[in-house]
mmCIF file of C-alpha atoms and ligand atoms in Angstrom:
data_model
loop_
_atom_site.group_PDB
_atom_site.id
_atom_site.type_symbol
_atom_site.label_atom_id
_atom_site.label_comp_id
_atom_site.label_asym_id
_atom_site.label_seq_id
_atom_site.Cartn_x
_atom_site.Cartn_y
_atom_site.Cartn_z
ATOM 1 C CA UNK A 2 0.000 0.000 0.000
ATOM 2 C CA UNK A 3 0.978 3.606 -0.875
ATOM 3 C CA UNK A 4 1.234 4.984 2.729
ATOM 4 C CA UNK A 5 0.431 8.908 3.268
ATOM 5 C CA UNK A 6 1.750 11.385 6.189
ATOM 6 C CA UNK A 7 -0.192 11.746 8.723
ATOM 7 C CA UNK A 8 -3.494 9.581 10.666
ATOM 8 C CA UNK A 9 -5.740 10.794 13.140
ATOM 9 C CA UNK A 10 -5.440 8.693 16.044
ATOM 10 C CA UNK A 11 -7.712 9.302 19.078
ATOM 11 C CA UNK A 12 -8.289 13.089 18.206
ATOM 12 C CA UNK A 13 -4.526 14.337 16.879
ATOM 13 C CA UNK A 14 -2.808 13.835 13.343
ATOM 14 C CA UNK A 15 0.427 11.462 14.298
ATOM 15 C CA UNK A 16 2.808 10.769 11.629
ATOM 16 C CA UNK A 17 2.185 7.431 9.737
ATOM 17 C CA UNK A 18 5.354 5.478 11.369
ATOM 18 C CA UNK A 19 4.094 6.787 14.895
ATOM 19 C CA UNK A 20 0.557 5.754 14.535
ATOM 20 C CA UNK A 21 1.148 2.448 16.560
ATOM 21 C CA UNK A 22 -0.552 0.239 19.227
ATOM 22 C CA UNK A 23 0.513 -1.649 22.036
ATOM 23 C CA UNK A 24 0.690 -5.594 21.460
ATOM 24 C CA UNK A 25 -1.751 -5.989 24.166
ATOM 25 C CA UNK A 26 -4.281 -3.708 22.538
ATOM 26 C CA UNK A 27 -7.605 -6.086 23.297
ATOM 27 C CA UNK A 28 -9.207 -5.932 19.880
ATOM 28 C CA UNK A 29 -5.948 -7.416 18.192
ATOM 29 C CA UNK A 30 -6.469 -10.660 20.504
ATOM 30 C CA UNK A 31 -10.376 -10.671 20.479
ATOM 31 C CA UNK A 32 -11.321 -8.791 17.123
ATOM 32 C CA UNK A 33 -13.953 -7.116 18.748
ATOM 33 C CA UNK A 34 -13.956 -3.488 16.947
ATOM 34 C CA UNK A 35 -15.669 -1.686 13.797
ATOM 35 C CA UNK A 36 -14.546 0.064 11.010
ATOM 36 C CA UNK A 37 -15.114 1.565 7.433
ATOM 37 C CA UNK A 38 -14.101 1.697 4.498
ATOM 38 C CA UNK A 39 -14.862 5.164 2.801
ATOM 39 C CA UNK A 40 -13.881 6.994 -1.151
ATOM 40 C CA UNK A 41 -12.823 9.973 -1.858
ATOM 41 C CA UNK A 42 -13.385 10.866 -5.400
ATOM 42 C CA UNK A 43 -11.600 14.147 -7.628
ATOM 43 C CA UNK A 44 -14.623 15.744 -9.027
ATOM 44 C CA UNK A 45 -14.855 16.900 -12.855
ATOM 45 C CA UNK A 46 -13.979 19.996 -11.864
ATOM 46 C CA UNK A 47 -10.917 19.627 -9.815
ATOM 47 C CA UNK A 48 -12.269 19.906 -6.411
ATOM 48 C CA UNK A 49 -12.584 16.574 -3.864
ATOM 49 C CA UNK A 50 -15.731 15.076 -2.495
ATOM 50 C CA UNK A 51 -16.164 12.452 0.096
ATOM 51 C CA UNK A 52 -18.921 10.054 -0.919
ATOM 52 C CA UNK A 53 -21.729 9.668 1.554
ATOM 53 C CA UNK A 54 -19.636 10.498 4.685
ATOM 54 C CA UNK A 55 -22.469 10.913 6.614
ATOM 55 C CA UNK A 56 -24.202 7.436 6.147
ATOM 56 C CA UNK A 57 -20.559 5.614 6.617
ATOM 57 C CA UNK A 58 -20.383 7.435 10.064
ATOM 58 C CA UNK A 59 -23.807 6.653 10.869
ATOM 59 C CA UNK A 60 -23.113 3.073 10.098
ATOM 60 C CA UNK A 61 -19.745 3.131 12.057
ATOM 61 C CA UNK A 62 -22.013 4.693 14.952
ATOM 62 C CA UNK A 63 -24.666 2.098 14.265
ATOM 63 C CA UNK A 64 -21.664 -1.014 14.347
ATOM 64 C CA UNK A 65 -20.736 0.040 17.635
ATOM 65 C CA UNK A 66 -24.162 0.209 19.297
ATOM 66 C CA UNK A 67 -24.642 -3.529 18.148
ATOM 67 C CA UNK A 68 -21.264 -4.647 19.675
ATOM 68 C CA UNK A 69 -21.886 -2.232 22.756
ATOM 69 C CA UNK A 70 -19.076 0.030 22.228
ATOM 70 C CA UNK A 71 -19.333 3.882 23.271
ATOM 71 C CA UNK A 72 -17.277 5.516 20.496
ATOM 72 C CA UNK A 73 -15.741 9.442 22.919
ATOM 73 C CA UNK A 74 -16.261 11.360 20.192
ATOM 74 C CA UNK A 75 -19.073 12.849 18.322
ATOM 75 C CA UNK A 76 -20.619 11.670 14.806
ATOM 76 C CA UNK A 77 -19.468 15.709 13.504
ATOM 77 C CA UNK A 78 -15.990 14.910 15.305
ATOM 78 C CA UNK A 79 -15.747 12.075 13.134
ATOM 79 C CA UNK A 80 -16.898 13.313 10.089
ATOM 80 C CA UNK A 81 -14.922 16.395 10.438
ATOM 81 C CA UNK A 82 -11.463 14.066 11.453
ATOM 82 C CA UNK A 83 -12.272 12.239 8.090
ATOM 83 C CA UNK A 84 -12.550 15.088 5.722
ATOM 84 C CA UNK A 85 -9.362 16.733 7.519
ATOM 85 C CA UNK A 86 -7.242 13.157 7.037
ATOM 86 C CA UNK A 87 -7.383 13.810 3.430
ATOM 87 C CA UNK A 88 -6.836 17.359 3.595
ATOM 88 C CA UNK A 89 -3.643 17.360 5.545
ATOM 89 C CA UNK A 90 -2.360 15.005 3.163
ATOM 90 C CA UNK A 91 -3.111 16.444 0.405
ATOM 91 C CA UNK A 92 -4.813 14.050 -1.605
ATOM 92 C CA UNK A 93 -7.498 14.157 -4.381
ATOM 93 C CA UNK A 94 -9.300 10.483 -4.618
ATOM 94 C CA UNK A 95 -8.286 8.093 -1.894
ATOM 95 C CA UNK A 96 -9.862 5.454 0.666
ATOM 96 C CA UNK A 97 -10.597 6.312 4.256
ATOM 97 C CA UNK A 98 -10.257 3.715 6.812
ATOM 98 C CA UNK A 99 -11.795 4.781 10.388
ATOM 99 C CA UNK A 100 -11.007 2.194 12.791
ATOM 100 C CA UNK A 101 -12.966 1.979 16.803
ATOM 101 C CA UNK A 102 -10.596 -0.751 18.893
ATOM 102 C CA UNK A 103 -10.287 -0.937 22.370
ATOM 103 C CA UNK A 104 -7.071 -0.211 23.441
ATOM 104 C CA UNK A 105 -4.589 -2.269 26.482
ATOM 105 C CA UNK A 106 -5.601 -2.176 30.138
ATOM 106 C CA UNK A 107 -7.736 -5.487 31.074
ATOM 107 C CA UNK A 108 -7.356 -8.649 29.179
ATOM 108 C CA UNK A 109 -10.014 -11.372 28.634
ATOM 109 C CA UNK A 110 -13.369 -11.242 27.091
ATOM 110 C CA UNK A 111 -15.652 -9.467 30.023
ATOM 111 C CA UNK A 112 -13.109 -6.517 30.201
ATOM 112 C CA UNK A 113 -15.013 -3.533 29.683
ATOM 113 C CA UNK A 114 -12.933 -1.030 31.110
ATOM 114 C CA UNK A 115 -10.231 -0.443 28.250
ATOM 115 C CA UNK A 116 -10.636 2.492 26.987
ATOM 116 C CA UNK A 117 -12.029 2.989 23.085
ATOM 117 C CA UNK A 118 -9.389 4.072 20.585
ATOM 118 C CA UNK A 119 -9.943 5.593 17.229
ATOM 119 C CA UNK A 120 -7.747 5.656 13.823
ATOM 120 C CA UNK A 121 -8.428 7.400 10.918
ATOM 121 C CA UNK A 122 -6.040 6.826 7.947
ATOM 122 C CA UNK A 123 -6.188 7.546 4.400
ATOM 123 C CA UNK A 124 -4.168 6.557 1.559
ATOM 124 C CA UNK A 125 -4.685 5.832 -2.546
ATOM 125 C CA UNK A 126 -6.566 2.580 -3.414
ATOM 126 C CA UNK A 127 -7.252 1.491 -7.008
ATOM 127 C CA UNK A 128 -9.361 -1.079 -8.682
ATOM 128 C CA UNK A 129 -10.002 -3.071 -5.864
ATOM 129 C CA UNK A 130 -10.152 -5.949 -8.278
ATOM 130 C CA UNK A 131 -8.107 -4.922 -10.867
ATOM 131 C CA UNK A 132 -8.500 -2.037 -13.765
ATOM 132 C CA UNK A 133 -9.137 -5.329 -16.032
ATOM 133 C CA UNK A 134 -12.123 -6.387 -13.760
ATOM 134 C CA UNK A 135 -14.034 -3.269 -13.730
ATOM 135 C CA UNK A 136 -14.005 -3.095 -17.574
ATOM 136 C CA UNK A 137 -13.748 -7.081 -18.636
ATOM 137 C CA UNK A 138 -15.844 -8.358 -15.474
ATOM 138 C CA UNK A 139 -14.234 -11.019 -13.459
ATOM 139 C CA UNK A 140 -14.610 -14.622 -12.219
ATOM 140 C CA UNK A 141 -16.134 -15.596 -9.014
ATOM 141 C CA UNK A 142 -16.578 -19.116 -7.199
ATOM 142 C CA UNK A 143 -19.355 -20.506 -4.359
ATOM 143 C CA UNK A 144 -17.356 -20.164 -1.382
ATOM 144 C CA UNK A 145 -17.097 -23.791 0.662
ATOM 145 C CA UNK A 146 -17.784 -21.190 3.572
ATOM 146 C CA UNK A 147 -21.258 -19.895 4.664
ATOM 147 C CA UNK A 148 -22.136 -16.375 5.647
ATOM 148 C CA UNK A 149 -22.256 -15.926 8.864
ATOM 149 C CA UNK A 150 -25.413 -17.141 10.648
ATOM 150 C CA UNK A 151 -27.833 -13.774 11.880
ATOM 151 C CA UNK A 152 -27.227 -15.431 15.038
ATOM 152 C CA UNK A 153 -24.097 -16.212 15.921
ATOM 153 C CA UNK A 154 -22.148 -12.651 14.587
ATOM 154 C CA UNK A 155 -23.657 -10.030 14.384
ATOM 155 C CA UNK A 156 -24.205 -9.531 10.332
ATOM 156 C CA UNK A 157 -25.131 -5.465 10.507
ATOM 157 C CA UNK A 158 -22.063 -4.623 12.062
ATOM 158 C CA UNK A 159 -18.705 -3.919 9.992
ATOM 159 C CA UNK A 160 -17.107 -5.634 12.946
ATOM 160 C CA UNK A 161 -13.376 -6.387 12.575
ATOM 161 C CA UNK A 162 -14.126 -10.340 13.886
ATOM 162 C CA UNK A 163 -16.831 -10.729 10.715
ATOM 163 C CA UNK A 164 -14.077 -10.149 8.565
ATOM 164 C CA UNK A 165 -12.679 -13.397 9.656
ATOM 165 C CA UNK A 166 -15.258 -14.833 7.495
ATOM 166 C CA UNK A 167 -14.744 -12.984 4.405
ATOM 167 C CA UNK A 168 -10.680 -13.688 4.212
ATOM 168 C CA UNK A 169 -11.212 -17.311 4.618
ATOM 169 C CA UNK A 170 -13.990 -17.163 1.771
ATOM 170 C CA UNK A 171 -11.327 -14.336 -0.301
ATOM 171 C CA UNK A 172 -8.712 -16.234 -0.250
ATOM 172 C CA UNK A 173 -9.362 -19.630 -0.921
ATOM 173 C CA UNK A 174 -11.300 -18.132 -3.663
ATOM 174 C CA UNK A 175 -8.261 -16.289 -4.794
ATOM 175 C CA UNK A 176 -5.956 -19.714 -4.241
ATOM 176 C CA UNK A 177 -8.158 -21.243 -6.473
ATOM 177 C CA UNK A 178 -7.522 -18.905 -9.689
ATOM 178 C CA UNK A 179 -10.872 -16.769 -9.526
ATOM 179 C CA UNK A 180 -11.328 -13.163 -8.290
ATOM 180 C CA UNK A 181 -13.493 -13.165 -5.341
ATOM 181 C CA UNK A 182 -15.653 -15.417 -3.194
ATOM 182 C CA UNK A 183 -19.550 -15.898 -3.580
ATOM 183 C CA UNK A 184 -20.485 -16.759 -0.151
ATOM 184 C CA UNK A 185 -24.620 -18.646 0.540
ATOM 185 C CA UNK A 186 -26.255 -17.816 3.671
ATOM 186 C CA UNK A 187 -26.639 -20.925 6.279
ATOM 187 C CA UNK A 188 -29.999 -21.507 4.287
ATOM 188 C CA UNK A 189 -28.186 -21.764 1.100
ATOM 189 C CA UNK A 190 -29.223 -18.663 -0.330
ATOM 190 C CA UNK A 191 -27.058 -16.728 -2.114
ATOM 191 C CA UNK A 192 -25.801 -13.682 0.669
ATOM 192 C CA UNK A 193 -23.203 -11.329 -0.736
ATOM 193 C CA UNK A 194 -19.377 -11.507 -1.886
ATOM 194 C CA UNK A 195 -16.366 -11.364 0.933
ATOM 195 C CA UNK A 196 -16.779 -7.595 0.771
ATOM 196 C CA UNK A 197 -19.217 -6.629 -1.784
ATOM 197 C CA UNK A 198 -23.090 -7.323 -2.588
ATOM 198 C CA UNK A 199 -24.200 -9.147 -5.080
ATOM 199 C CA UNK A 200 -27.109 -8.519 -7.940
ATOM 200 C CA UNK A 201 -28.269 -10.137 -10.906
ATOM 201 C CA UNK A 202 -30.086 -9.499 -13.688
ATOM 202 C CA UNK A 203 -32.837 -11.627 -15.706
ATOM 203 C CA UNK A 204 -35.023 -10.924 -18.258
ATOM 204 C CA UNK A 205 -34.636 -7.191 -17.853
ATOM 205 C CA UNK A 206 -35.691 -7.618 -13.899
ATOM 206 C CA UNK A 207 -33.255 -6.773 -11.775
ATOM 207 C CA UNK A 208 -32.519 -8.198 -7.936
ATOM 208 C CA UNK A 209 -30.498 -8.477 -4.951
ATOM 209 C CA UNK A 210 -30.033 -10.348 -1.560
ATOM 210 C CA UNK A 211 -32.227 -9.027 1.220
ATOM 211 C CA UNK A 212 -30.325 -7.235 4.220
ATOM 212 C CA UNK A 213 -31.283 -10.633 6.283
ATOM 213 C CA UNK A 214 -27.984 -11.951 6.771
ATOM 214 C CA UNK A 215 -25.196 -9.424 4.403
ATOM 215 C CA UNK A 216 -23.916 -5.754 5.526
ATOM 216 C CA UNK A 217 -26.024 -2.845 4.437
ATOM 217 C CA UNK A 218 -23.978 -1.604 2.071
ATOM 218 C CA UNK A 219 -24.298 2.059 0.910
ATOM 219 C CA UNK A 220 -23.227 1.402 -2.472
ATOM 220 C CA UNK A 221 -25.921 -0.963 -2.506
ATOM 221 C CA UNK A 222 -28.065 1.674 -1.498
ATOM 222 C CA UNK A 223 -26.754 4.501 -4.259
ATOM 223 C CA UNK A 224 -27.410 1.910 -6.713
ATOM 224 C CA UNK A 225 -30.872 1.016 -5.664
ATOM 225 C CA UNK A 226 -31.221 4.654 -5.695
ATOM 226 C CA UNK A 227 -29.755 4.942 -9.197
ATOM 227 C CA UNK A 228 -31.726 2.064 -10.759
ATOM 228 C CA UNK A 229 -35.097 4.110 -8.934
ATOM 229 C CA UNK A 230 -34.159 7.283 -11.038
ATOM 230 C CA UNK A 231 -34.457 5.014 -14.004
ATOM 231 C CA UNK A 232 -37.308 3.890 -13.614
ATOM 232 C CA UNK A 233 -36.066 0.336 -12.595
ATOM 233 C CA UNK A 234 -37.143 -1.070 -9.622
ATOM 234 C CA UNK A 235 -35.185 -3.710 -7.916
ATOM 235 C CA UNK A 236 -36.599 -6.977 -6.263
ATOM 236 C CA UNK A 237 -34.712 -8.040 -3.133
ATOM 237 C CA UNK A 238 -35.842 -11.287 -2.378
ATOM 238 C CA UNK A 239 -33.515 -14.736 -1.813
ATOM 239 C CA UNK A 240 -31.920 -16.187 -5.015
ATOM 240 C CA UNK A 241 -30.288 -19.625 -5.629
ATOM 241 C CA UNK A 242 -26.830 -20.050 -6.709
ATOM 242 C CA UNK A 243 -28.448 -21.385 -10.497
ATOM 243 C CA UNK A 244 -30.458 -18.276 -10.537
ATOM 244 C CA UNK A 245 -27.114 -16.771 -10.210
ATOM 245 C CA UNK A 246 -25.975 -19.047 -13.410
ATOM 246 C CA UNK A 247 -28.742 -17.931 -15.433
ATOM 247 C CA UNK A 248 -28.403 -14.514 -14.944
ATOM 248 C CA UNK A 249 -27.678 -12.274 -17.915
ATOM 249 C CA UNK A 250 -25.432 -10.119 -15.970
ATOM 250 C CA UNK A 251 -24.015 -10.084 -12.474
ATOM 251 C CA UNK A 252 -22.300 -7.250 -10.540
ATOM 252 C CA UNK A 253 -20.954 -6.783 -7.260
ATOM 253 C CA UNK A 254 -21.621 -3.443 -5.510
ATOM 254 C CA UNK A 255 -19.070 -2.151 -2.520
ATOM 255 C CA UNK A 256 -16.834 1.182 -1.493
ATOM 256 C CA UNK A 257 -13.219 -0.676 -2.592
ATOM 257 C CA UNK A 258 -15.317 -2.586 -5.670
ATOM 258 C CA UNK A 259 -17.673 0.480 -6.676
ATOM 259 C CA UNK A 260 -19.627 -1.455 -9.871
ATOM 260 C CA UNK A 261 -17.377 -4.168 -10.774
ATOM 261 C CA UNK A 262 -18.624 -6.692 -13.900
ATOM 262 C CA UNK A 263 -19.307 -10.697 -13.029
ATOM 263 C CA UNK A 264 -18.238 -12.505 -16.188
ATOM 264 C CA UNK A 265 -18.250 -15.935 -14.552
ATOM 265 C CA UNK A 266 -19.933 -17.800 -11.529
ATOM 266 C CA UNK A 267 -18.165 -21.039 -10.882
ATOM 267 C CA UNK A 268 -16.447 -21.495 -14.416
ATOM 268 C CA UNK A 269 -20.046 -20.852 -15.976
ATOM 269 C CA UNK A 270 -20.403 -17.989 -18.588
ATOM 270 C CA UNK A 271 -22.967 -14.871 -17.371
ATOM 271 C CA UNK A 272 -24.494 -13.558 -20.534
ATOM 272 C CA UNK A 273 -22.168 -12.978 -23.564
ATOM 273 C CA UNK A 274 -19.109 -13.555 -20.680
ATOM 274 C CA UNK A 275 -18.547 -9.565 -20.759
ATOM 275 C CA UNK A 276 -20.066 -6.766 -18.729
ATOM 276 C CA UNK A 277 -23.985 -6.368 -19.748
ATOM 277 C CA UNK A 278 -25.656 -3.120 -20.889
ATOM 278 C CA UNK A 279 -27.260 -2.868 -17.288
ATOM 279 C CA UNK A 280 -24.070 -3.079 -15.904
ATOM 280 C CA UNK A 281 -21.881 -0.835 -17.693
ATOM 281 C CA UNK A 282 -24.627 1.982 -17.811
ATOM 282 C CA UNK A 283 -24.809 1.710 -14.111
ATOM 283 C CA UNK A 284 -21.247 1.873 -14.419
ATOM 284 C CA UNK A 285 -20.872 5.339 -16.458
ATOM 285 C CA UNK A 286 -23.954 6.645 -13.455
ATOM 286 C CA UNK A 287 -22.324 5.673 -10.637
ATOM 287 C CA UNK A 288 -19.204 7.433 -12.092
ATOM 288 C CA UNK A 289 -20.568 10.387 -12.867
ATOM 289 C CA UNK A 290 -22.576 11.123 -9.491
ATOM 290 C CA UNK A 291 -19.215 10.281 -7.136
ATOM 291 C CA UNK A 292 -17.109 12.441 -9.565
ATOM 292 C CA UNK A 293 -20.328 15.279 -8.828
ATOM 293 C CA UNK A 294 -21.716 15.157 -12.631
ATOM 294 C CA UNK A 295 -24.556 14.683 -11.568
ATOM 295 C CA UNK A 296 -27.008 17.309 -9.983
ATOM 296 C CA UNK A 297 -29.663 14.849 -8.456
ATOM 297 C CA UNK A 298 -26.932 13.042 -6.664
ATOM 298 C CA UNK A 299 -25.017 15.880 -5.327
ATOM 299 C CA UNK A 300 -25.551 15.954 -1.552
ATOM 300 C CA UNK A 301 -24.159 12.693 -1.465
ATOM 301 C CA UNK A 302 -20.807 13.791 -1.618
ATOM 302 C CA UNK A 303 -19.003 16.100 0.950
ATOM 303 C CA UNK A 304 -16.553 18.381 0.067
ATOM 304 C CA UNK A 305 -12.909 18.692 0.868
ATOM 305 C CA UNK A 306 -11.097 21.880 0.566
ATOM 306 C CA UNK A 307 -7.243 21.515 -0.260
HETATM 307 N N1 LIG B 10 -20.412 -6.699 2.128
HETATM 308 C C1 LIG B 10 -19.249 -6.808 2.797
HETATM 309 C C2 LIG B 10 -18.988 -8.039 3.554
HETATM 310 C C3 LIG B 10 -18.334 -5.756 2.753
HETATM 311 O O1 LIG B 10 -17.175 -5.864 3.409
HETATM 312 C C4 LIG B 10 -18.621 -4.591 2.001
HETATM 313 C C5 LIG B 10 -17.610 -3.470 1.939
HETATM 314 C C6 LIG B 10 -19.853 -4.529 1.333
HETATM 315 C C7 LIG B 10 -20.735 -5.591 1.429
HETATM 316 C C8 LIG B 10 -20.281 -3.311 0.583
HETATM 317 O O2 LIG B 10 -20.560 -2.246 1.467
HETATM 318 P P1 LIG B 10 -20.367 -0.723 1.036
HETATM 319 O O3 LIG B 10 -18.915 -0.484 0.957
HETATM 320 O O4 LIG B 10 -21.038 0.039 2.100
HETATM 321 O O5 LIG B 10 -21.034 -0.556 -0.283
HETATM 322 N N2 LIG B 10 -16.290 -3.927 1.835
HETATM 323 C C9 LIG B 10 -15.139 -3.081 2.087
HETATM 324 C C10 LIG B 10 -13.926 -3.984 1.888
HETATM 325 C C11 LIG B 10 -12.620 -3.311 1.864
HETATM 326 C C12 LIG B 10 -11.423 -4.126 2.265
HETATM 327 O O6 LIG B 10 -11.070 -5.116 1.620
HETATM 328 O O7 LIG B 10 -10.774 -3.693 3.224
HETATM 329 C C13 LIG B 10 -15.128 -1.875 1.156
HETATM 330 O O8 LIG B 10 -15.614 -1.978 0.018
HETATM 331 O O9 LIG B 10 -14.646 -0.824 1.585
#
């Protein structure tokens, strides 16, 4: 990773070398802690905007309340630390990474006491599949590991633990020769991707997983939101892996992934085995309203002056 100057780490900007932990720190043994995973984007005309900063805060807010973790600072604090991260280092598009852990004091897993630590850092992040992905589409496998059951983590938090889950599903995908992981709920539904979610589309009709058991994601969202301004309304409901076969297109929908092509579901073609005309339209929207082209979409972004 290209690293940057300076992270916010429990309310100052530390230099990147400095911003370090203590081995004991209780969320590296335990994994109990939230983050997210935030864009940046240069807009058409120069300036930078932070895309849907608000709703990635409220969900950071939101993680924490489900894990029972007070986050000392406000949501403004937060939102203000993130815009100033990529200010003070002076960068156009880039990812944000806020990170809640509790810190060293008490160990074992009742230890309530430690005290709540925040990190903000920033730093350039491409294609998070590849430039060739995003325009050729790319190959994804059924995981041989479920989604977490509703029950046993908690599936609406963007806990650091869940992620457990998505790197054994990422990277035996990625040991295997494909591009990302297709993971089924414990039903055998088809959930979401190790960090994206998934839609397909048939006949013209459009769907995607219900929020049952996969992370609300807010690109999700803007797309649902896209599709609506269309004039294309999207079914969630529960699919089958073969749905997912028949589809005429596939995408994947996340922060690092933005609209990223499916060309192939285990070794099976999608379509003409290139991105679809839903999916590269969506594409050229999506682009357009994080780069600030487009007027309906603007309060989605938040601007950072340089
Ligand atoms: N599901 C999962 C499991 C997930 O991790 C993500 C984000 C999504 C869905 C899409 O959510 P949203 O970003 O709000 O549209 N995955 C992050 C993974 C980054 C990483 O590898 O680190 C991301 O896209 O930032």
């Amino acid at each position: 990773m290209e690293k940057t100057k300076l992270i916010w780490l429990d309310g100052v900007f530390v230099p990147w070398e400095k911003a370090q932990v203590h081995v004991m720190t209780h969320t590296l043994h335990y994994g109990l802690g939230v983050f997210e995973g935030i864009r940046c984007y240069q807009g058409a005309n120069g300036g930078s905007g932070i895309f849907r900063l608000r709703e990635h805060v409220a969900r950071l807010f939101g993680s924490a309340h489900i894990l029972g973790i007070e986050i000392p600072y406000s949501r403004e604090q937060i939102e203000k630390a993130c815009v100033e991260a990529v200010r003070v280092n002076d960068l156009r598009a880039c990812y944000i990474r806020p990170l809640v852990f509790l810190g060293d004091g008490e160990m074992g897993l009742a230890a309530v006491n430690n005290p709540v630590r925040v990190a903000i850092a920033v730093w350039p992040w491409g294609a998070y599949l590849g430039d060739d992905g995003v325009t050729s589409g790319v190959r994804i496998k059924t995981s041989s590991f479920q989604r977490m059951h509703v029950n046993t983590h908690m599936t609406k938090a963007k806990a650091v633990g869940n992620y457990v889950n998505s790197i054994l599903a990422a990277v035996e995908a990625r040991r295997g020769g494909y591009d990302e992981a297709m993971m089924l709920d414990v039903d055998g539904y088809v959930a979401e991707c190790s960090g994206e979610n998934l839609f397909v589309v048939r006949a013209g009709q459009v769907k995607t997983t219900p929020l049952t058991s996969v992370l609300e994601g807010i690109t999700r969202d803007a797309v649902l939101q896209l599709l609506g301004a269309l004039g294309t309304q999207v079914v969630e409901t529960r699919f089958t892996r073969d749905e997912v076969y028949l589809a005429d297109e596939v995408f994947m929908t996340g922060t690092a992934a933005e609209v990223t092509p499916v060309r192939e579901v285990d070794d099976r073609c999608i379509g003409k085995g290139r991105p679809g005309p839903v999916t590269t339209d969506l594409q050229r929207r999506y682009r357009a309203a994080v780069r600030g082209e487009d007027d309906r979409f603007r309060e989605w972004l938040t601007s950072v002056t340089n």
